[in-house]
Structure formats: structure tokens, C-alpha cells
XYZ file of C-alpha atoms in Angstrom:
593
model
C -50.761 2.944 67.244
C -50.967 4.815 70.609
C -47.178 5.101 70.684
C -47.153 6.499 67.146
C -49.851 9.075 68.012
C -47.929 10.023 71.175
C -44.671 10.487 69.258
C -46.426 12.484 66.556
C -47.996 14.772 69.152
C -44.563 15.406 70.729
C -43.065 16.056 67.299
C -45.878 18.487 66.465
C -45.427 20.295 69.804
C -41.729 20.737 69.145
C -42.447 22.230 65.728
C -44.983 24.665 67.257
C -42.528 25.688 69.986
C -39.795 26.238 67.404
C -42.093 28.362 65.237
C -43.256 30.429 68.226
C -39.658 30.960 69.318
C -38.739 32.276 65.857
C -41.887 34.416 65.767
C -41.109 35.977 69.163
C -37.529 36.680 68.101
C -38.765 38.260 64.867
C -41.168 40.546 66.752
C -38.399 41.578 69.147
C -35.913 42.359 66.367
C -38.544 44.472 64.582
C -39.238 46.443 67.785
C -42.766 45.033 68.153
C -42.275 44.448 71.875
C -45.953 44.013 72.831
C -46.319 41.110 70.392
C -42.952 39.688 71.400
C -43.906 39.859 75.095
C -47.155 37.926 74.575
C -45.348 35.206 72.605
C -42.496 34.870 75.113
C -44.991 34.701 77.996
C -46.726 31.784 76.263
C -43.393 30.037 75.716
C -42.363 30.616 79.345
C -45.678 29.259 80.588
C -44.943 25.949 78.860
C -41.234 25.962 79.789
C -40.964 27.837 83.126
C -37.321 26.801 83.648
C -36.174 28.258 80.352
C -33.850 31.145 81.308
C -33.724 32.443 77.732
C -37.498 32.942 77.529
C -37.514 34.609 80.952
C -34.706 36.963 79.946
C -36.584 37.981 76.821
C -39.781 38.707 78.765
C -37.759 41.004 81.070
C -36.168 42.661 78.031
C -39.651 43.276 76.599
C -40.904 44.792 79.872
C -37.906 47.095 79.983
C -38.268 48.125 76.349
C -41.897 48.970 77.115
C -40.718 50.819 80.282
C -42.771 48.532 82.530
C -40.009 48.507 85.140
C -42.289 47.673 88.092
C -43.565 44.509 86.395
C -39.987 43.599 85.395
C -38.809 44.018 89.008
C -41.689 41.945 90.366
C -40.965 39.160 87.855
C -37.217 39.148 88.659
C -37.866 39.052 92.432
C -40.385 36.216 92.076
C -37.871 34.186 90.071
C -35.062 35.032 92.502
C -37.132 33.852 95.477
C -38.116 30.700 93.623
C -34.723 29.668 92.147
C -32.242 31.645 94.284
C -30.115 32.557 91.236
C -27.556 35.163 92.285
C -27.217 36.457 88.720
C -30.763 37.838 89.039
C -29.376 40.447 91.453
C -27.523 41.887 88.468
C -30.790 41.938 86.513
C -32.440 43.871 89.360
C -29.577 46.352 89.343
C -29.846 46.846 85.583
C -33.591 47.402 85.943
C -32.878 50.304 88.346
C -30.064 51.580 86.155
C -32.524 51.917 83.278
C -34.655 54.087 85.586
C -31.624 56.348 86.297
C -31.586 55.136 89.914
C -27.841 54.516 90.118
C -27.639 54.207 93.904
C -30.221 51.397 93.968
C -28.539 49.750 90.975
C -25.162 49.867 92.730
C -26.685 48.261 95.835
C -27.817 45.185 93.863
C -24.539 44.975 91.881
C -22.569 44.944 95.146
C -24.902 42.301 96.569
C -24.046 40.150 93.543
C -20.316 40.664 94.202
C -20.838 39.658 97.848
C -22.312 36.368 96.645
C -19.035 35.624 94.845
C -17.067 36.386 98.020
C -19.099 33.748 99.834
C -18.921 31.196 97.004
C -16.403 31.659 94.171
C -18.367 29.359 91.838
C -21.087 32.044 91.694
C -18.730 34.022 89.429
C -19.716 32.063 86.314
C -23.341 33.161 86.333
C -22.837 36.665 87.748
C -19.876 37.712 85.576
C -21.568 36.489 82.396
C -24.611 38.712 83.098
C -22.346 41.699 83.834
C -20.612 41.017 80.496
C -23.899 40.686 78.612
C -25.096 43.985 80.045
C -21.744 45.610 79.122
C -20.938 46.368 82.773
C -17.255 45.741 82.150
C -15.821 47.064 85.410
C -18.219 44.953 87.470
C -17.453 41.883 85.335
C -13.720 42.396 85.927
C -14.330 42.841 89.658
C -16.267 39.568 89.648
C -13.328 37.662 88.172
C -10.791 39.392 90.422
C -12.782 38.525 93.577
C -13.102 34.878 92.515
C -9.351 34.668 91.817
C -8.537 36.084 95.248
C -10.584 33.301 96.799
C -9.353 30.499 94.540
C -6.085 31.133 92.661
C -6.517 27.884 90.716
C -9.330 29.421 88.678
C -8.441 30.748 85.241
C -10.251 33.695 83.655
C -7.381 34.989 81.532
C -9.299 34.858 78.266
C -12.490 36.450 79.629
C -10.560 39.188 81.415
C -8.381 39.883 78.354
C -11.470 40.410 76.201
C -12.939 42.755 78.841
C -9.702 44.730 79.110
C -9.745 45.098 75.335
C -13.323 46.382 75.393
C -12.314 48.801 78.157
C -9.390 50.173 76.145
C -6.822 48.739 78.581
C -4.745 47.139 75.848
C -1.601 46.575 77.939
C -3.561 44.490 80.443
C -5.328 42.727 77.577
C -1.979 41.789 76.030
C -0.614 40.469 79.339
C -3.687 38.320 80.001
C -3.795 36.917 76.470
C -0.079 36.083 76.513
C -0.445 34.449 79.918
C -3.331 32.363 78.618
C -1.383 31.445 75.456
C 1.440 30.022 77.523
C -0.795 28.329 80.115
C -3.170 26.795 77.559
C -1.450 26.544 74.147
C -4.595 24.953 72.702
C -6.081 28.484 72.761
C -3.120 29.996 70.890
C -4.760 30.338 67.466
C -7.926 31.808 68.989
C -5.852 34.390 70.874
C -3.691 35.220 67.877
C -6.879 35.853 65.908
C -7.894 38.342 68.601
C -4.496 40.047 68.337
C -4.732 40.146 64.546
C -8.069 41.963 64.799
C -6.491 44.632 67.006
C -3.400 44.858 64.802
C -5.462 45.498 61.665
C -8.552 47.303 62.962
C -7.405 49.171 66.062
C -6.676 52.779 65.201
C -4.124 53.134 68.006
C -0.850 52.500 66.218
C 0.924 51.975 69.573
C -0.829 48.606 70.034
C 1.535 46.773 67.684
C 4.562 48.228 69.470
C 3.105 47.297 72.880
C 2.622 43.691 71.754
C 6.160 43.521 70.356
C 7.650 44.835 73.607
C 5.576 42.424 75.699
C 6.879 39.504 73.635
C 10.482 40.703 73.848
C 10.212 40.979 77.645
C 8.973 37.390 77.849
C 11.822 36.162 75.632
C 14.309 37.839 77.984
C 12.694 36.400 81.122
C 11.853 32.945 79.803
C 14.106 30.936 77.479
C 11.236 28.779 76.188
C 11.197 28.743 72.349
C 7.428 29.262 72.627
C 8.085 33.019 72.860
C 10.463 33.036 69.882
C 7.724 31.329 67.867
C 5.225 33.913 69.072
C 7.517 36.807 68.105
C 8.140 35.191 64.714
C 4.353 35.027 64.199
C 4.122 38.711 65.170
C 6.763 39.727 62.626
C 5.009 37.737 59.894
C 1.780 39.660 60.638
C 3.796 42.871 60.268
C 5.350 41.510 57.038
C 8.817 41.901 58.552
C 10.027 38.567 57.257
C 13.716 39.198 57.885
C 13.038 39.679 61.590
C 10.822 36.595 61.634
C 13.696 34.650 60.069
C 16.030 35.722 62.908
C 13.583 34.217 65.408
C 13.155 31.045 63.368
C 16.938 30.573 63.187
C 17.143 30.947 66.971
C 14.426 28.305 67.353
C 16.168 25.935 64.926
C 19.535 26.201 66.700
C 17.899 25.070 69.926
C 15.688 22.464 68.306
C 17.213 21.362 64.957
C 14.687 18.627 64.304
C 12.412 20.411 61.856
C 12.737 23.149 59.245
C 9.033 23.172 58.358
C 8.377 26.607 59.881
C 11.354 28.063 58.028
C 10.104 26.558 54.748
C 6.664 28.109 55.382
C 8.336 31.462 56.041
C 10.196 31.197 52.731
C 6.920 30.548 50.902
C 5.214 33.525 52.557
C 8.206 35.759 51.722
C 7.978 34.718 48.066
C 4.229 35.355 47.975
C 4.813 38.831 49.404
C 7.619 39.430 46.873
C 10.250 39.754 49.603
C 12.654 37.859 47.363
C 15.948 38.773 49.017
C 14.710 37.513 52.384
C 13.328 34.399 50.685
C 16.723 33.698 49.081
C 18.462 33.971 52.469
C 15.946 31.577 54.016
C 16.246 29.040 51.195
C 20.042 29.189 51.331
C 19.801 28.432 55.069
C 17.589 25.414 54.337
C 20.062 24.039 51.785
C 22.960 24.494 54.229
C 21.197 22.844 57.157
C 18.990 20.110 55.715
C 19.856 16.722 54.322
C 16.197 15.954 53.679
C 15.798 15.337 49.940
C 12.237 16.686 49.774
C 13.204 19.911 51.535
C 16.237 20.361 49.325
C 14.126 19.878 46.208
C 11.564 22.349 47.537
C 14.267 24.943 48.231
C 15.801 24.483 44.766
C 12.325 24.734 43.223
C 11.618 28.099 44.888
C 15.064 29.509 44.083
C 14.788 28.491 40.439
C 11.240 29.824 40.151
C 12.392 33.198 41.508
C 15.171 33.308 38.905
C 12.687 32.509 36.143
C 10.369 35.319 37.291
C 13.161 37.884 37.733
C 12.673 40.536 34.994
C 16.378 41.429 35.183
C 17.364 38.009 33.813
C 17.419 37.988 30.023
C 19.612 34.944 29.364
C 17.866 31.732 30.417
C 20.668 29.331 29.463
C 21.992 29.069 33.035
C 18.510 28.337 34.358
C 18.098 25.637 31.703
C 21.361 24.027 32.872
C 20.284 24.254 36.525
C 16.958 22.529 35.816
C 18.601 19.749 33.817
C 21.148 19.257 36.604
C 18.464 19.161 39.322
C 16.374 16.575 37.466
C 19.472 14.461 36.878
C 20.265 14.718 40.581
C 16.778 13.851 41.869
C 15.563 11.682 38.988
C 12.280 11.532 37.082
C 10.119 10.185 39.890
C 6.809 11.092 41.590
C 8.880 12.940 44.233
C 10.324 15.374 41.680
C 6.995 16.168 39.981
C 7.129 19.875 40.917
C 10.564 20.247 39.344
C 9.328 18.463 36.212
C 6.351 20.824 36.019
C 8.625 23.817 36.479
C 10.877 22.691 33.641
C 7.902 22.048 31.332
C 6.549 25.528 32.111
C 9.983 27.112 31.657
C 10.577 25.360 28.311
C 7.189 26.525 27.050
C 6.797 30.069 28.334
C 10.409 31.259 28.579
C 12.208 29.143 25.968
C 9.165 29.086 23.626
C 9.484 25.346 23.117
C 6.031 23.893 23.938
C 6.792 20.524 22.326
C 9.562 19.909 24.822
C 7.240 20.995 27.634
C 4.542 18.557 26.506
C 7.049 15.731 26.218
C 8.111 16.223 29.855
C 4.479 16.180 31.006
C 3.487 13.099 29.012
C 6.373 11.229 30.664
C 5.183 12.500 34.054
C 1.669 11.144 33.441
C 3.125 7.650 33.079
C 4.561 7.771 36.617
C 2.651 6.240 39.592
C 1.333 9.597 40.856
C -1.740 10.426 42.993
C -4.861 12.246 41.743
C -3.641 15.666 42.858
C -0.275 15.265 41.166
C -2.093 14.048 38.062
C -4.323 17.142 38.188
C -1.234 19.378 38.443
C 0.326 17.705 35.401
C -2.891 17.974 33.382
C -3.241 21.631 34.412
C 0.237 22.404 33.101
C -0.486 20.444 29.924
C -3.682 22.439 29.418
C -1.729 25.654 30.013
C 0.680 24.665 27.240
C -2.157 23.888 24.806
C -3.584 27.298 25.668
C -0.164 28.847 24.995
C -0.275 27.216 21.529
C -3.782 28.642 20.906
C -5.172 25.092 20.905
C -8.213 26.266 22.869
C -10.356 23.138 22.542
C -7.601 20.813 23.759
C -6.865 23.152 26.677
C -10.566 23.219 27.605
C -10.732 19.430 27.457
C -7.953 19.015 30.038
C -9.363 21.768 32.299
C -12.742 20.003 32.159
C -11.168 16.698 33.191
C -9.696 18.363 36.291
C -13.037 20.031 37.066
C -14.770 16.652 36.829
C -12.192 14.768 38.921
C -11.913 17.398 41.698
C -15.227 19.237 41.581
C -15.326 20.860 45.011
C -11.583 21.245 45.482
C -9.604 24.481 45.077
C -7.702 22.960 42.148
C -11.062 22.143 40.527
C -12.126 25.784 40.890
C -8.766 26.881 39.494
C -9.360 24.682 36.445
C -12.803 26.263 36.017
C -11.228 29.724 36.188
C -8.664 28.800 33.549
C -11.386 27.286 31.392
C -13.319 30.556 31.658
C -10.209 32.493 30.673
C -9.777 30.181 27.688
C -13.303 31.102 26.537
C -12.474 34.767 27.143
C -9.230 34.607 25.166
C -10.914 33.048 22.138
C -13.766 35.605 22.236
C -16.588 33.419 23.566
C -17.682 36.114 26.019
C -21.172 34.743 26.715
C -19.865 31.428 28.050
C -16.920 33.077 29.798
C -19.252 35.542 31.555
C -21.418 32.667 32.833
C -18.366 30.827 34.226
C -16.882 33.948 35.844
C -20.238 34.741 37.444
C -20.390 31.302 39.090
C -16.796 31.597 40.327
C -17.419 34.918 42.093
C -18.838 33.065 45.095
C -16.250 30.280 45.531
C -14.467 29.981 48.870
C -11.003 30.778 47.508
C -10.694 34.574 47.730
C -7.980 34.744 45.066
C -10.077 32.833 42.539
C -13.222 34.806 43.431
C -11.409 38.150 43.040
C -9.894 37.097 39.717
C -13.280 35.928 38.455
C -14.918 39.191 39.567
C -12.349 41.277 37.688
C -12.943 39.450 34.402
C -16.708 39.416 34.941
C -16.690 43.216 35.269
C -14.393 43.675 32.252
C -16.712 41.628 30.012
C -19.965 42.953 31.459
C -19.032 46.651 31.524
C -17.507 46.689 28.055
C -20.367 44.705 26.527
C -22.836 47.292 27.850
C -20.642 50.147 26.611
C -20.045 48.537 23.181
C -22.525 45.940 21.954
C -20.197 45.010 19.065
C -17.506 44.096 21.628
C -14.819 45.383 19.253
C -12.672 46.911 22.001
C -13.252 43.928 24.276
C -12.013 41.488 21.627
C -8.837 43.507 21.189
C -8.405 43.749 24.939
C -8.798 39.977 25.364
C -6.107 39.533 22.720
C -3.812 41.767 24.770
C -4.495 39.692 27.879
C -3.723 36.553 25.907
C -0.350 37.978 24.833
C 0.401 38.658 28.508
C -0.495 35.028 29.209
C 1.958 33.923 26.499
C 4.627 36.081 28.190
C 4.962 38.344 25.168
C 5.012 41.707 26.969
C 6.210 43.866 24.082
C 3.494 42.544 21.753
C 0.917 43.000 24.531
C 2.033 46.614 24.987
C 1.518 47.337 21.297
C -1.947 45.744 21.455
C -3.051 47.805 24.473
C -1.559 51.021 23.080
C -3.591 50.460 19.917
C -6.731 50.167 22.076
C -5.901 53.498 23.782
C -5.471 55.111 20.385
C -8.747 53.764 18.935
C -10.984 53.928 22.028
C -9.800 57.022 23.870
C -12.348 58.190 26.457
C -14.330 54.946 26.240
C -15.188 52.557 29.089
C -12.181 50.357 28.331
C -9.594 53.124 28.698
C -8.905 52.885 32.444
C -8.399 49.113 32.572
C -6.154 49.356 29.496
C -4.012 51.975 31.239
C -3.827 49.686 34.233
C -2.728 46.714 32.104
C 0.005 48.803 30.435
C 1.142 50.010 33.845
C 1.436 46.453 35.191
C 3.427 45.324 32.136
C 5.905 48.204 32.524
C 6.150 47.473 36.240
C 6.926 43.792 35.613
C 9.580 44.795 33.076
C 11.176 47.111 35.653
C 10.233 50.271 33.706
C 8.908 52.025 36.796
C 8.619 55.572 35.452
C 6.564 54.330 32.502
C 4.349 52.349 34.889
C 3.841 55.444 37.054
C 2.825 57.520 34.035
C 0.008 55.040 33.235
C -1.199 54.930 36.833
C -1.096 58.748 36.986
C -3.426 58.953 33.996
C -5.925 56.774 35.869
C -5.598 59.047 38.926
C -6.037 62.213 36.821
C -8.655 61.080 34.308
C -10.528 58.202 35.954
C -10.789 59.153 39.634
C -14.272 57.606 39.854
C -13.283 54.356 38.178
C -12.847 51.032 39.969
C -9.102 51.008 39.151
C -8.326 54.215 41.063
C -7.336 52.385 44.278
C -5.055 50.021 42.338
C -3.414 52.994 40.613
C -2.799 54.731 43.940
C -1.565 51.614 45.719
C 0.818 50.346 43.038
C 2.192 53.844 42.457
C 2.872 54.133 46.191
C 4.531 50.709 46.201
C 6.845 51.710 43.331
C 7.863 54.932 45.072
C 8.343 53.132 48.402
C 10.116 49.948 47.324
C 11.745 50.694 43.954
C 12.432 54.445 43.758
C 12.817 54.931 47.536
C 10.893 58.211 47.475
C 8.996 57.823 50.753
C 7.354 61.272 50.696
C 5.597 60.583 47.406
C 4.689 57.086 48.608
C 3.202 58.512 51.806
C 1.068 61.001 49.862
C -0.380 58.227 47.674
C -1.020 55.855 50.594
C -2.753 58.757 52.359
C -5.133 59.341 49.432
C -6.059 55.664 49.357
C -6.572 55.497 53.139
C -8.772 58.582 53.382
C -10.767 58.235 50.171
C -10.989 54.497 49.390
C -11.700 52.709 52.645
C -13.561 49.904 50.859
C -10.454 48.964 48.856
C -8.879 45.516 49.306
C -5.582 47.425 49.624
C -6.857 49.612 52.483
C -5.322 47.667 55.399
C -1.876 47.397 53.776
C -1.967 51.044 52.708
C -2.982 52.199 56.200
C -0.154 50.250 57.838
C 2.441 51.604 55.415
C 1.084 55.136 55.689
C 1.427 55.029 59.477
C 4.975 53.686 59.216
C 5.980 56.470 56.832
C 4.194 59.125 58.883
C 6.145 58.001 61.923
C 3.835 59.261 64.629
C 0.956 57.979 66.763
C -1.853 60.096 65.407
C -5.165 58.369 64.883
C -6.781 58.222 61.473
């Protein structure tokens, strides 16, 4: 019983300490420094060795401008524990009083401690960093390195150089650390990515590229080719990345996995010509059956999605030939799914598509492959307007893979099924739940449909326009673009000036764009720019117009003007970073935004 009481008393004490800690922190964050000071003093009394509580009491004294008490407390602790980092605290205390000469004296005393014992750098430099005394922190590391060259502060110094605006030195230190400790590579590349996307100095990207090229010239290690390939991928220069990947493969022809990944990224970014070159390289250089199938899959999928191709008979022959070559096995599931989808959506033969999938379900496949097959089967039922059967299969996937991305995708498709058939109440509930899922693509898609239903229900309680709009979206799903165009044009005619007008213009624009009718697409986007400048589709209209001018019509001046409008007036847009990068490239100078 005594042991139980003792343990309970300890447990209770820990709870009290935790609550007091949170209370003190809350007071401090609210600026109630007197209350915070009292609470931290109580905590420090019970835990005198706790450096965090001591630091907060000093912070409170300084916020209350009780510098004499702060100095006395720091000196007492310094005399008691002989912590050299407290010399920095004394210097900061004088700095806050505008006594720079006295502050400098203590900072230099701290540096002298490192000269006598290099291990002192860890405590002293960290306090300099915390107090944003960057030059002193850098000096601390430099002194320690002079004493012991085996020490490594590349990462810490790189971060400090970055904070100090010395990006060239930051790049050198980070690259040195990458090579010395490859386990830190991803962490460092994340730091570079932040500078590449957020830093307003456009010369940073060029400085990093040059630094990598210099290392490739000086050091033949493929590590630097891989690094430069990563850099080009960040810049979306996939052709240049491919050159590096080919150089890597020639020296180490054991794996094509990186080249396959590059092909996938190129396809996702619609850099189809580069993707075709990469896939052709894979087919020429690999005897691996899985890789060959993957390459054929991507090449065939690109052909299917090419709006310029009107005759699908050659694609049909290619798919039949590929499945004959690789067989109807679990290994060729993706090709089987592609053929089922092609037969349904391009050849308008859903029965043949379903037959392929029912055969696939009889194969010894894993749960994820089974989910993929069921998803395609549900998609075909949806194509046939068999909404209940489609929902049933989507629900099975949701149930089997609840917290998986494919489960969320099934939920999204189920919600769209409800939307297509006009059950907007249930669809709205599903889209609302999906807005917070971890997959950004699914969350963004769900948000778009949630807003379409919500906004147009408020604007029109009868939902007449919304029902017609959902029908238009369904025709897009069925890959019936001409019928979808007629549907959306009818909405424009009947609901001109209403809430639904801007999103309808956007849908028509995207259909024309997919069909390769770029001038017609631009005319729809221009109407959004002219008539709906305050609408949520304005940034899409600007961005996709700019993309058409840049990539399809090769009118870079018009593209630059549109990117500029997006960059300066829509900084919260999801297209902002891409637009800013392309605007800078087209502007061709180093001005800051």
C-alpha cells in the first residue's frame, strides 16, 4: 500500500509539473511576463538543474527590463555550474541595454573558451544561433575546426550562411556535407528546394547548377551526376535530367529504376516527347520483362491520350500484341486494365472491357491488384450509367483499404457517382470529408466539387443549373467531348450572369484545350479574365492561357504578361510557384519580385 501511495504521489507531482510548465509557457506567449516569471521560478526551485526553466526566467527578466536581476542570476549560475555558454547570455543581456562594448567583451570571452577546448563549441555556438548572432556562431565553428579538423559542422554552417545571405558559401557547405554524409542528402535537398522555390534571388538556381557542374568536372563520382539530375527535375528540365541519367547508366548499367521514375515524372508533367525518348531508351537497354511491360504501358497510354490520334485501330492491335506477348498473368495486370479502359472509353465497347476484368479477377492477384481491377470495373459501370453497381464496387474498395490512398480514391469516385446522378446532398457530405485527406490531389479535387455544389445550391435552390452542369461533367467522364460542349454551351445560354457561368466557361476552355483547339480555349479563359476577375477560377484562366501561349502557340510575350498578372495579383494560387518560375525565365533578368 505504501508503494502504491508513493507511486501515486510521484505521478501526481509529474502531472502538476506538466500543467505548470504549460501554464508558464501560455503566460509567456501571451506577453504576461510577470505571471510567467513567478511560475518559472517555482518550476526552477523544484528542478534547479533544468536549463530550460532557467532560460525562461532570464527571458522574463529581460522582457520586463530587469537587466540587473538577469545579470545577477546568470553570474550566480555561471559560478555554480561553470557553463561557458552563459557568457553569451551575459553578452546578450548587455546588448539589450545597448551596451555593445560590454556585450562584445563577453562574446569574445566565450570564443576564447572554444580556443582552449574545442568541445565547448557545441554549447556556445547553439546559444549564438538561438540569439541570432550569426557571425559569432560562424566564428565559433571556424575556431573549433581550426583546432580539430576532424569535427564536422557543414550542416550548421550552411544553414547560418543561408540566414546571412551568403548563398554561395551555403551551397558549398551543403554539397560538401551531402558527399561526406549521404544519409543527410534528402534533408539537404529539402533545404535547397526551399531556396529554389521561395528565395526571390533568381541567381540562386544558377549558382547551384554551376556548383554541381564544377564538382562533376573535378570528381568523376556518379554521385554528382545524380545530384545534377535531381536539380534538373526540380527545374522541370527533364531532357537535361535524362542526359545525366544516361551518363550514370553507361557507367553503372545495373539498374534503370531512376530512368523509369524520370519517365513517369515527365508523363505527369506532360513532357511527352522527353518521356517517349526515355521509354525508347529503356526498351533498347533492358531485357527485364517487368520494365519492358512498364515502358510499353506508358507509351501506349500516351498514344491513347493523344488528341491528335483519331484512329484507334493501331492501338487496339498493339494492345492485343502486347498481351499475347506477355500473357494474361498477374504480372500483366496493368496492361489488362489499360486494354479494358481503352475498349470501354475509346472504343465504346464496355462489355469487352468487363470481360477482360472478370478474367483478371480470377487470377491469383494481391489485394491492391484486386482493388485496381474492381476500380476499373466500377469505372465501366459508371460509364454505362449503372450508378448503383459502380457505387457497390467503390464501396468494396473503401471497405477493404479504408486508410489507404486507393481507398480515398474510391471514396472520391463514389462521391462523383452521387454527383453525376444528382444526389447532391450525399455527394456534398462525401466531398466535405475528403477535403482533409492526406493526398493533396484527392483533397483538391474534392474541394473543387464541394465548392461547385455548395455555391450553386446557395445561388439556385432548385439546383437546375447544377443538374445540367453535372450532366456535362458526366459526358466529359464518358469521353464525349462534343456532347459535353453542347451541354455546357446550353448552360451559358440559359444561365448567363449566374454563379455557374465562370466554372462553365472554364470547363469549355479545358475541353477545347484537350481537343487541341487552343484559340477557342483562350477565348473562354479570356471571358473569365474579363468578366469574372474576382472569381475563384481567375488564376486558372490566367495560368492555362499562359501555358497555351508558351507551349502551344510559342508567343512568349503574351505568356509572360499572363504569368506576370498571376504572380503579382494571385499569390495564394496553387499555380503561383510555377508561374513565378516561368515568368522569371521569360523575363530573362535577375530582378527581384
